[in-house]
GROMACS .gro file of C-alpha atoms in nm:
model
  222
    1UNK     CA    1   0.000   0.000   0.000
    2UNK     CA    2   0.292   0.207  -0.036
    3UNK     CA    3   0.174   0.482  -0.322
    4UNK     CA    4  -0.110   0.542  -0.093
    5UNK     CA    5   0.038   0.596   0.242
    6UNK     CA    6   0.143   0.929   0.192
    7UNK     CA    7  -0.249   1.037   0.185
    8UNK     CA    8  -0.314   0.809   0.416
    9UNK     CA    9  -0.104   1.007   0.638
   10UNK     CA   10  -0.208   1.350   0.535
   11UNK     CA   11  -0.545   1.255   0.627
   12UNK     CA   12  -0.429   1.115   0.968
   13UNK     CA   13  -0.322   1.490   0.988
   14UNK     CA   14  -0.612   1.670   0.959
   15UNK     CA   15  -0.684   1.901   1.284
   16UNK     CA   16  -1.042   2.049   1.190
   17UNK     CA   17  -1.368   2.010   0.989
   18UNK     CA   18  -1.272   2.286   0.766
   19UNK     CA   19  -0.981   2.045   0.662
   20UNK     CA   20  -1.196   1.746   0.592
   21UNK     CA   21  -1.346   1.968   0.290
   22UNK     CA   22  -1.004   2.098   0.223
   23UNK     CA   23  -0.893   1.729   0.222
   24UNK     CA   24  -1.216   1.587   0.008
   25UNK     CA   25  -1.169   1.810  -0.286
   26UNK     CA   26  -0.782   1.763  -0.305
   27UNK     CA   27  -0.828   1.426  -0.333
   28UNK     CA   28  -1.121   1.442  -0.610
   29UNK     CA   29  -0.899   1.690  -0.814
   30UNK     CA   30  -0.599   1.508  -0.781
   31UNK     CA   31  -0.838   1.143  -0.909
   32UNK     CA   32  -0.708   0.971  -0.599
   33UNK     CA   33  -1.072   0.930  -0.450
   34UNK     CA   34  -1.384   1.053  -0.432
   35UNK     CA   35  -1.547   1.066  -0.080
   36UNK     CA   36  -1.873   1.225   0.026
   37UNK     CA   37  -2.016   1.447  -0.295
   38UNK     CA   38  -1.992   1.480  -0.667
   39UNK     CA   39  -1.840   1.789  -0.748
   40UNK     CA   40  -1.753   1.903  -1.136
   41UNK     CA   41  -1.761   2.141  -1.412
   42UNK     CA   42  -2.031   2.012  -1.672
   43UNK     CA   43  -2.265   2.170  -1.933
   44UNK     CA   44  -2.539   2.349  -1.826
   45UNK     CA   45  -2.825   2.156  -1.944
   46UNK     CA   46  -3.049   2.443  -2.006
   47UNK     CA   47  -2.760   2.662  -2.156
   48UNK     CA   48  -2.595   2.381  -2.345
   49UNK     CA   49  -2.312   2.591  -2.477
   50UNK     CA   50  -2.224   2.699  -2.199
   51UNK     CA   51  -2.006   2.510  -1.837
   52UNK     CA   52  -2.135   2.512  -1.506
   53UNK     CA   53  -2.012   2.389  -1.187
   54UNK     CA   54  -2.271   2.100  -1.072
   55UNK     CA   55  -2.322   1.946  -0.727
   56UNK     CA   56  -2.479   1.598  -0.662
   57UNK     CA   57  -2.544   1.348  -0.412
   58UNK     CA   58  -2.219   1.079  -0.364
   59UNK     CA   59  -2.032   0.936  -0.054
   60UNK     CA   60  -2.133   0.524  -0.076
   61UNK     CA   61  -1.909   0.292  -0.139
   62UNK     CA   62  -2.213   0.057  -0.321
   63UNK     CA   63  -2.381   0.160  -0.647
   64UNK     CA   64  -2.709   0.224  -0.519
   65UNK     CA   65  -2.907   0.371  -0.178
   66UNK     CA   66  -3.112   0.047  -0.149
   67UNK     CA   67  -2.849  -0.169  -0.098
   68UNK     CA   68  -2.793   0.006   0.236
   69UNK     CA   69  -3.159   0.036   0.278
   70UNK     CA   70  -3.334  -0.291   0.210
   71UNK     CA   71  -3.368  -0.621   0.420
   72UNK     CA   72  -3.374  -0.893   0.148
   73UNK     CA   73  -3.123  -1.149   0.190
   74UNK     CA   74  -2.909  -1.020  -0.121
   75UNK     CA   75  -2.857  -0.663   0.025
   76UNK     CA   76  -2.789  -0.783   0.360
   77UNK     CA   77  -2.508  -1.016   0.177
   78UNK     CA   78  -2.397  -0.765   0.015
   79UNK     CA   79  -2.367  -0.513   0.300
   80UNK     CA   80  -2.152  -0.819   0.511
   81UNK     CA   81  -1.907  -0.862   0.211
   82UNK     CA   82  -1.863  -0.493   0.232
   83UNK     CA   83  -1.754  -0.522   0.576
   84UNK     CA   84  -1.580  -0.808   0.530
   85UNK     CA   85  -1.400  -0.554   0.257
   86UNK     CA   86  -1.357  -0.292   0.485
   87UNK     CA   87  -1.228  -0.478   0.756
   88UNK     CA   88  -0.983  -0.667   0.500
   89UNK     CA   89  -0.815  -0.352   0.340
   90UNK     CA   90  -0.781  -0.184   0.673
   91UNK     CA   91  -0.559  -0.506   0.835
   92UNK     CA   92  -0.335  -0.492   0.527
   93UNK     CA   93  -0.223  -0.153   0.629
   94UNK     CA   94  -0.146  -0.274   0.951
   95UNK     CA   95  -0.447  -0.187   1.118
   96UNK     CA   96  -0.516  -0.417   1.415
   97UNK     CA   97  -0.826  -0.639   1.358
   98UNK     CA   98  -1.002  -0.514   1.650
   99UNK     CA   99  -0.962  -0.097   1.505
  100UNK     CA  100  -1.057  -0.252   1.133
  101UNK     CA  101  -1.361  -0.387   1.241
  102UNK     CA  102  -1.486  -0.067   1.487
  103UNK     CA  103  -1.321   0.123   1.145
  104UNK     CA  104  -1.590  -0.127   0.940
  105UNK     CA  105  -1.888  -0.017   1.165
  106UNK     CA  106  -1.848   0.331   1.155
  107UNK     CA  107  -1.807   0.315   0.809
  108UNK     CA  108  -2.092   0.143   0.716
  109UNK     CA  109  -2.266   0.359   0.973
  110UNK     CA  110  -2.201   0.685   0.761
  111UNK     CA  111  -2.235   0.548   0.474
  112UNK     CA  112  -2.610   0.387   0.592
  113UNK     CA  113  -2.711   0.788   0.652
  114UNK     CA  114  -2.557   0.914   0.376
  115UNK     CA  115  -2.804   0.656   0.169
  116UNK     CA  116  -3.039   0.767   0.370
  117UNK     CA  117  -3.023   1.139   0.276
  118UNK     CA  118  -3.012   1.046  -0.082
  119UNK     CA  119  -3.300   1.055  -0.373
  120UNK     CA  120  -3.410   0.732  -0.531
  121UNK     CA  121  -3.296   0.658  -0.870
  122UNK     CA  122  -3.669   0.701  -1.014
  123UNK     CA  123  -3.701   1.016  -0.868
  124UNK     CA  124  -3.378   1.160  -1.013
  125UNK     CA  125  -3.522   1.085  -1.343
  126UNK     CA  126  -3.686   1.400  -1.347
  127UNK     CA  127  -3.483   1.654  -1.517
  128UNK     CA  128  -3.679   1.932  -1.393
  129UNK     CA  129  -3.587   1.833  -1.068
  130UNK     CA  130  -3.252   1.743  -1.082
  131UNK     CA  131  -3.197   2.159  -1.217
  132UNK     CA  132  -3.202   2.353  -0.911
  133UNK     CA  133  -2.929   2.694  -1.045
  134UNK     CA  134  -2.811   2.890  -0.736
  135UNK     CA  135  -2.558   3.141  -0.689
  136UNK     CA  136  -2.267   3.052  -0.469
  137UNK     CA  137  -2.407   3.276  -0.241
  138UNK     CA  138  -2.713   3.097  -0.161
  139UNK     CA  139  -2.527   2.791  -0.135
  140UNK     CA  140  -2.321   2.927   0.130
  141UNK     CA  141  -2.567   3.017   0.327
  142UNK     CA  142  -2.763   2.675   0.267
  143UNK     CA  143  -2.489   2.493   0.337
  144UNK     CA  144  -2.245   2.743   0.525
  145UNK     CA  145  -2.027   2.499   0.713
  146UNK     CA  146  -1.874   2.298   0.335
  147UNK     CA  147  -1.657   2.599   0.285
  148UNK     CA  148  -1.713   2.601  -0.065
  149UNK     CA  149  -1.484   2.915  -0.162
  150UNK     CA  150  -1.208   2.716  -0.058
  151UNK     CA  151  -1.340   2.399  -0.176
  152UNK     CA  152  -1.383   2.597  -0.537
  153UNK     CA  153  -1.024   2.679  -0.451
  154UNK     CA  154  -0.882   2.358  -0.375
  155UNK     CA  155  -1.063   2.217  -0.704
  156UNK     CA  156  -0.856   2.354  -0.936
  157UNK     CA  157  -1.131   2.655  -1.060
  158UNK     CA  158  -0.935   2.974  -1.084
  159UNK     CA  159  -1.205   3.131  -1.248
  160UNK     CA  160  -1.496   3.327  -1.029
  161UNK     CA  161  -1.773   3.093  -0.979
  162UNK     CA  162  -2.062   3.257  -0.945
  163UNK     CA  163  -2.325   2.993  -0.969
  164UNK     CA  164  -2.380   2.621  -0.953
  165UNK     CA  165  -2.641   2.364  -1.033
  166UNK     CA  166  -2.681   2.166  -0.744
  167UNK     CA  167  -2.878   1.824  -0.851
  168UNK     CA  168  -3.020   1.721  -0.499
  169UNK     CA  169  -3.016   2.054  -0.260
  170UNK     CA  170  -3.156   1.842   0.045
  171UNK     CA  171  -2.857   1.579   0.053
  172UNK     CA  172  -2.617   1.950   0.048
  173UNK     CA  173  -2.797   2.066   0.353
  174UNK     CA  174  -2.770   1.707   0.518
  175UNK     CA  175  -2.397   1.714   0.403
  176UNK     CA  176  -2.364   2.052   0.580
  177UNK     CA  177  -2.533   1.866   0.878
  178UNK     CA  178  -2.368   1.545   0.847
  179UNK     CA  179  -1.973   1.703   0.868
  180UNK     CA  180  -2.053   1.913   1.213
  181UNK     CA  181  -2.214   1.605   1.378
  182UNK     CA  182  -1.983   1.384   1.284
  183UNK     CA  183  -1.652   1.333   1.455
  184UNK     CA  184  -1.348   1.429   1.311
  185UNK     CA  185  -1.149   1.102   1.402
  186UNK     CA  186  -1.471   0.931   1.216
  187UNK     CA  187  -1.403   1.165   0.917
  188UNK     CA  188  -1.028   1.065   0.895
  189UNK     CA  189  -1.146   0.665   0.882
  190UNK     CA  190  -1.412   0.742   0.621
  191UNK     CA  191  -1.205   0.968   0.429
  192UNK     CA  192  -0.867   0.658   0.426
  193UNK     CA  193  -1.114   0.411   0.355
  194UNK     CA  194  -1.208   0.617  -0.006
  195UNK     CA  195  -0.857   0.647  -0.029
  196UNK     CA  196  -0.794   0.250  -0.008
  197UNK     CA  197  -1.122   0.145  -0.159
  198UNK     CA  198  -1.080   0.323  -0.532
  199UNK     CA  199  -0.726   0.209  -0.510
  200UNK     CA  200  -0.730  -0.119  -0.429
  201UNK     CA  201  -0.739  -0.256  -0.754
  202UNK     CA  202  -0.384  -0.116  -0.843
  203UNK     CA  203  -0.203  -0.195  -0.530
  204UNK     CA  204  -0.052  -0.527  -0.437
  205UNK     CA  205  -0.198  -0.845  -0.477
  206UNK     CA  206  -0.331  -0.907  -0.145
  207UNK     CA  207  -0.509  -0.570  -0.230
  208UNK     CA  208  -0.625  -0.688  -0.564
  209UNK     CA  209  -0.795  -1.025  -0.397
  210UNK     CA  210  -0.959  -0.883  -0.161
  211UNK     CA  211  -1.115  -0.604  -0.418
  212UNK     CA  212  -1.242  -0.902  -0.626
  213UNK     CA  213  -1.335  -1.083  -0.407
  214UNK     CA  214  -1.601  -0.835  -0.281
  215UNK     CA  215  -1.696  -0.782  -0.650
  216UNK     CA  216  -1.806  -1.124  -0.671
  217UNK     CA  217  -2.036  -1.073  -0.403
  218UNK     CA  218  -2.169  -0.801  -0.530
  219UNK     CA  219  -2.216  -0.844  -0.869
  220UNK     CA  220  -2.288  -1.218  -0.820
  221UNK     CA  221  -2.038  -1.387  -1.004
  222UNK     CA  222  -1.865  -1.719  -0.974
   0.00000   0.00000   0.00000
């Protein structure tokens, strides 16, 4: 796990909540992972020749809310290979089994609210819906504890953004929500376990095992 230990580290650094922001979009602009929410520059769909910076809902480490959210027997499976997962990638970085598994719960605990907070897939079928155009302003007051001129910063946009589309406002507001009431030694597990999750399959065998096994589970293959 060497190429990821140095960000492994830096997050093991962070000292407040304005640094888990700080620390999310540094490691979505640099493609190392993407914890928490999708942020990007994309074409405004009702000005199609012109960019926009859009915001939507993110932050689970399976492809869809329900799998956190239903009780049939395959999403339950699913939700214990995940652990399993967790749990795995954690001990290779010479986590003791006892911190990987209390690491696996909060996790999954997070993760569990974050699906929560999030809009079905039917209902983000509406377009109309999914277009809510605000200035930064607003957002910043919606959602006042993200930081997002620094986030903006951190991102790579050097030029003034002066408004977004945000797809799902309620899951920003629960984001907002979500980073004060959530601990900060919590946000440095969730935020290596991105790191080691979207890397896993380029990293050493053992690494590379583990992350298929896991897909089998959840895509049901042999």
């Amino acid at each position: 796990y060497q190429p990821v230990k140095p960000f492994l580290n830096q997050i093991d650094g962070i000292k407040t909540k304005a640094d888990v922001m700080k620390m999310i979009a540094y490691l979505r602009s640099n493609a190392i992972a993407s914890p928490l929410i999708n942020v990007g520059v994309r074409q405004d769909a009702r000005l199609a020749y012109k960019y926009i910076v859009g915001i939507s809902q993110g932050g689970i480490s399976l492809p869809d809310r329900d799998y956190y959210l239903k009780d049939d027997a395959r999403s339950k499976n699913v939700r214990l290979a995940l652990k399993k997962y967790i749990v795995g990638l954690f001990t290779l970085t010479g986590t003791k089994l006892a911190e990987a598994e209390k690491n696996a719960d909060e996790i999954l605990k997070m993760e569990t609210s974050i699906a929560s907070a999030q809009l079905s897939r039917v209902a983000m079928r509406d377009p109309v819906k999914m277009y809510n155009k605000m200035a930064v302003g607003e957002l910043v007051s919606k959602s006042p504890h993200l930081g997002w001129p620094s986030f903006f910063e951190e991102m790579g946009y050097t030029s003034a953004v002066d408004s977004v589309v945000v797809s799902q406002p309620a899951f920003v507001s629960f984001t907002d929500s979500l980073l004060e009431n959530v601990a900060l030694m919590d946000w440095k597990t969730y935020l290596q376990w991105n790191v080691l999750r979207d890397n896993s399959g380029s990293l050493s065998s053992k690494f590379v095992n583990a992350n298929f096994e896991f897909n089998k589970v959840l895509t049901g293959q042999k």
